[in-house]
Every structure is written in structure tokens, then in C-alpha cells.
Amino acid sequence: MTAELVRGQNHPLPHTRLEIRVSAGAPVIAGATLGDENGTVAGAQSIVHPGSPALPGLEVSRQAAADHRLAVDLDALPGEVHRVTVLLALPHGAGGPARFGAVAAPFAAVTALDGTEVASFTITGLDTESAVVALELYRRQGVWKMRAVGQGYAGGLTAMLADQGLDRAAELADTIQEAVANGVTRSVSAPPPRTADGDRARRGASLTASGAPGDTTPTSTTGPSHPAVPAAAPTGPISYAHPRRETTAPPPPDAATNRPVSAPAPPGQPAPPVAGDASGWSMDERLYNQVWGMFEDLARTTAAYRSAVDFAESRMDQELDRVLSDPRSRIGSAGDAARAAARARCDELTARAREALDRDLAQLTAEAEVVEPALPAAYAGWESPVWHGYRAPAEGPMALRLGDLHLPERPELRIPMLVRLPLERGLWVDSGRSGSEAAAFMDDGELRRLAVDTAVLHAARLLAVHPVGEYAVHVIDPAGSAAASFAPLADSGVLAAPPAAGAGGVAAVLGALTQRVELVRMAVSGGATDALPPDLDTADQLLIVNDFPHGFDDRAVTQLRYLADEGPAVGVHLLLIADREDASAYGPVLDPLWRSLLRLTPVPDDHLADPWVGHAWTYEPPRLPEGSGILRQVLSQVAEARTNWRR
């Protein structure tokens, strides 16, 4: 039975391998300190945080998130550690709340590996505090216990670290906040929380890949702002039944597509996957939620598999250590037999974990095969037949596909990377190497060409999926070096003006868009939008900048930073094509610019992280089918629709 603790209450821990689950109403930083028997923290090397996320026996997320899972192995902690203190803090400069009193009360739970909740603690009573000691695990007389703490700090992360007895607490707090800010550029933003009746149903079986009996990692069936709900023990493959479709009566045909849905599965079997099997007012919204549900499912089932493998290897290491510590079994046939038995148990657990993972991946693959052909143009790959029947839409989409994501456990299972519209942050197509293995051996010129081609595909999709007159695209190409790649946009006539070149062209475009942002911001803040100039283009604006910072002086750089920071709120968006090394002369001045943009690559690269577990996902940029003319065909239809609209 779960113990619900209050401040100051303690509870024994029946296991040494645990998860600490944290849920908050907004993204928070999670970390922990390791203290000795007097509670003394030796120094910064005894802290796990996003900038240094792992120590023996303890691991935290590399990014701020509304949900965290901290992996704890008490047996693997250094012998001098007697206390593990879990810390939470609000990140700076993330556009989120500045105090815990403005969000839902944080919730922390300690669970066993099978998802069984040992004890939980809801941290109530916080107001101006922006950092809090959530709970601590402590060892007394050889027995581990947990204590609910809930001590908040209005002085934030710095005050909390100083109270832990750390020297140079302010410097360490800045390091942690900087690591979180850098993580923003690689994190795929989670969608808004789903309502209780619209959550994706996964109640037939848990998404688990654990190998040991009962060693499961539960899947949350709530939105990201709610505490995780432990799943039931695995009883079969993933259930894809809609929460309101659990009876044997088949649902009526979909109102939007008039397509019949699959018949119900026999009793005891999971329902076959169905496109649009999620909540939403429209088919597009249901498909969006379904894709994000698949994304989360794949992240969590892979995390369970990796956790199970780690557990199997850790147990084998412990068994081998025991064998080697006994001189009688260190050599000879008894020792060999003990080592072979330990490895055999590890292999068995790993095989069972892989079997469970493969089962779940097969179900997700089946769902992906049903969902992909049903995706609308905004979500579909360029190889989809939907583009051959393209017509200018009457209303804008709720999201946009920027590419695909996959994990090494099943590279062929690709999840569409969908981001909500309007874009809340700009995009940066990295034309440099930046540690990418795929880019390391490519010619610089070819890499830059691919980067521009990728940006053109993003821009073409944005133009195609918005109603006529509601989206405008501007291009800055200071040296004219990408004229061939920009030709599909320029030749079709869909650009607001020909690509701007030279210092004069850069200044003119940036000046006009900066003025637009300033006018709209003042009008909105003053409640005087009706006073805007009648000739102001009210369409959303996308600015593509190639080969930054070439052709930019200090004034132009300042204007670009202003557009990146303030533009999205008033409909001006940035798509930057740049190699960060080319801008190294500016030093840290441009760091806020890079952090404000979502980094994409023109070649496959594993730089993006999911918002639940923090896996490194391989991003696959969009590509046209070999020899396809679909891009020019779609752009010509966009241009024709614009011509007819202006008549």
C-alpha cells in the first residue's frame, strides 16, 4: 500500500533500485546532492544536475521537464554516501513561471522497478519560492529510508545550493541554468496537456520491456502536467483501443473522411490500430495527438528496455564481484561455473527484455503503417500521394512536419516530428559539421547545399499548408550563393520579393520586418490594433537567412536577434541557415540567438531529445523522392491560387 507522506515524515525503503518520479505543473530542473553521514556535500563533484547528469548509482535528466524520472541504485552509491537529497528548481528565462506558487503543487513519488509506488509526497504551501528540496533518501544503521522535506527557497537555486553547504553556490547555479538553456536547443517541445477523457488509452497492457519478473517501467496515461500513473503488469501487446471504443460495437464511419474503421478484435485481443485513434475535434487534431502518443510510447518502452538491460548487467557485475571477492571461488572450476551462471542469467534477462521490446515495437510499427497514409499534407512526407492531389487549403493547420525521428533499437520505425503552429521559436538548419557523424566526411559545399535545400522544403510546406494570403516568405542570400537551391521558390513566384543580396538588401529586409514587429507589438500592448497602417501585411512572415553571418554588420545582427526573440509572438518567424563556427568571432554575443532556435540538420543526426525520457533521437530531415517534380508542382499551384485570389 502506498504511503502518502507529509512534511517531515519518513518511510522505509524496501528496495535499493528505485525510481523517483517528479511531476510539476511546468518544466522544472531536477537534481540531487550526495552527502556523508553528517549530511555534508563534498563539493560540486557530488551533485548531479542537467550539466552533469550521472554519478555512480544516480542519474537525472539533462533538461527541464514537467515530468522527471530519476534512476537510483543505492547499492551502487559510493560507500561514504549516506544521504541523497532531491532538488527541484524553476529554470530562468524559459518564458515559464518564476515561482512555484504560480503552478500546480509538485508531486514526488518513490517507486520500485515494477512501478509499485512505495511512498509519495505532494509539496504544498509554496508561494514565492523558485527552488525546493523535495525529499531525501538517507541511510541510518545500514537501513535506507526516505523523508518528505518540502523546504522552499525564495532565493532560488543559489540559496538552495548554499544551504547545502556548497561553496561558490551562485557560480554553480549559473552553470546549471546555462546547461538547461543549452538543452532547449535540442529538445522537441511537448504538446499541450491532453484532457482526462482525451488521453491515449494504453490500459490493456503496459509498455514494458523489462526482463526480470515484475521489473516493469510504467507508462503514464495522463498528460504531462499530472503525476505518472503506474501501469498494470504486462498481460499482452499494447492495446490500441480508443478509451471510448472499448465495447464490441464498431464505431460509425469517420465523419471527416467517411472511411470505415476496423472491426473490433476478438475478446482478449488488442484492437487493430486505427488512424485517428486519439482525442480531438477534427481528424487532423486526432492524428496529431495520435502521432505524439506514438512518440511518447516509443520513448517510454525503449527506456524500459534500456533500464532492464542496465539492471541485468548491474546484477551480473554484483554477482561477479562476490565471486571474485571469495578466494575459494576466484579460481578453479567453481569460479568458472559461478561466472558462467551470472552471465547466463544476464543473457536470459536481456533476451526477455528484448522480446518484450520487440512485441511493443511490432505494435507501434503496425500503427505507424496505418497512420502514415492517413496524414494530411501538413503532416505527410513528400513521398505521400496526398501531395499529388494538393489543393490550397481553406484554413491553416495546427501543426507541421519537420522531419522524422527514430531510435537505434528500431531505426526503420520512424515517428513524424510534428511541431505546433504558429511556431513558438525559430528554426536553424545547421550547415556546419557540429559533431554530426554523417556530416563529418562531406564536402563543405555539398553540406551547405543540402542545408539550403532542407530550408526550402520547410518553407515550401509552410506556404502550401496555409490558406492563400496568410503566409509570406522572404529570403536573404547576401552573396547569392544559393540561387540554384532557392530557384523553386523564386521561379514559381511564391516569394514576397526576389531574394535579397548584398549589404543593402540585408538592411532593407531586416529593417522592414523589424518595423513590422515593433508596430504590431505596440498596437497589441496598447489595445489599438485597429490603428495599424492599412497597407500592413497581416500575413505571417517567414524570413529565410542563408549563410549567416556573412553580409551582416553589427546593426543587422542586433536586428536579427530582435526578430528571433520578439518576432514569433507577432507572426514573424526566422529560418536560419548557418554554421555556428562561421559566427565564432561574435563570441558569446550570439549564444542567446542559437539557444532561441530549434536546431535541425540537413543530414541524419542524433541531437534531438524527447520531453519525457531525454533519449537522443536521430533526426531525419525531409527529402524529395528521387527525380520527383512534386515540389515545383505544388509551388506552381500555390502561385496560381495566389493569382486567382488577388483578382
mmCIF file of C-alpha atoms in Angstrom, residues 29 50 83 124-125 128-129 197 227 232 242 283 285 291 337 404 422 429 435 468 484 499 510 519 567 571 574 603:
data_model
loop_
_atom_site.group_PDB
_atom_site.id
_atom_site.type_symbol
_atom_site.label_atom_id
_atom_site.label_comp_id
_atom_site.label_asym_id
_atom_site.label_seq_id
_atom_site.Cartn_x
_atom_site.Cartn_y
_atom_site.Cartn_z
ATOM 1 C CA ILE A 29 15.097 21.341 -13.180
ATOM 2 C CA PRO A 50 21.489 18.691 -16.183
ATOM 3 C CA ARG A 83 22.162 10.899 2.079
ATOM 4 C CA THR A 124 2.024 22.101 -0.971
ATOM 5 C CA GLY A 125 2.252 25.562 0.552
ATOM 6 C CA THR A 128 7.391 32.881 -3.807
ATOM 7 C CA GLU A 129 9.874 30.017 -3.764
ATOM 8 C CA ASP A 197 -11.103 11.960 -21.375
ATOM 9 C CA PRO A 227 1.627 12.604 -11.793
ATOM 10 C CA ALA A 232 -0.595 -2.849 -14.677
ATOM 11 C CA HIS A 242 -9.792 4.174 -28.060
ATOM 12 C CA MET A 283 -9.351 14.348 -37.849
ATOM 13 C CA GLU A 285 -6.157 17.039 -34.331
ATOM 14 C CA VAL A 291 1.444 10.699 -33.557
ATOM 15 C CA ALA A 337 30.808 -22.118 -13.118
ATOM 16 C CA ASP A 404 11.289 12.105 -38.811
ATOM 17 C CA PRO A 422 2.297 29.053 -35.135
ATOM 18 C CA VAL A 429 19.312 24.476 -40.258
ATOM 19 C CA GLY A 435 29.779 16.830 -34.277
ATOM 20 C CA VAL A 468 -3.800 31.851 -49.693
ATOM 21 C CA ALA A 484 20.130 27.306 -57.559
ATOM 22 C CA PRO A 499 15.995 37.021 -52.712
ATOM 23 C CA LEU A 510 15.627 43.359 -41.805
ATOM 24 C CA LEU A 519 4.335 48.337 -34.844
ATOM 25 C CA GLY A 567 9.002 38.064 -33.836
ATOM 26 C CA GLY A 571 3.773 36.410 -36.563
ATOM 27 C CA LEU A 574 13.050 33.034 -38.588
ATOM 28 C CA VAL A 603 21.764 15.093 -42.708
#
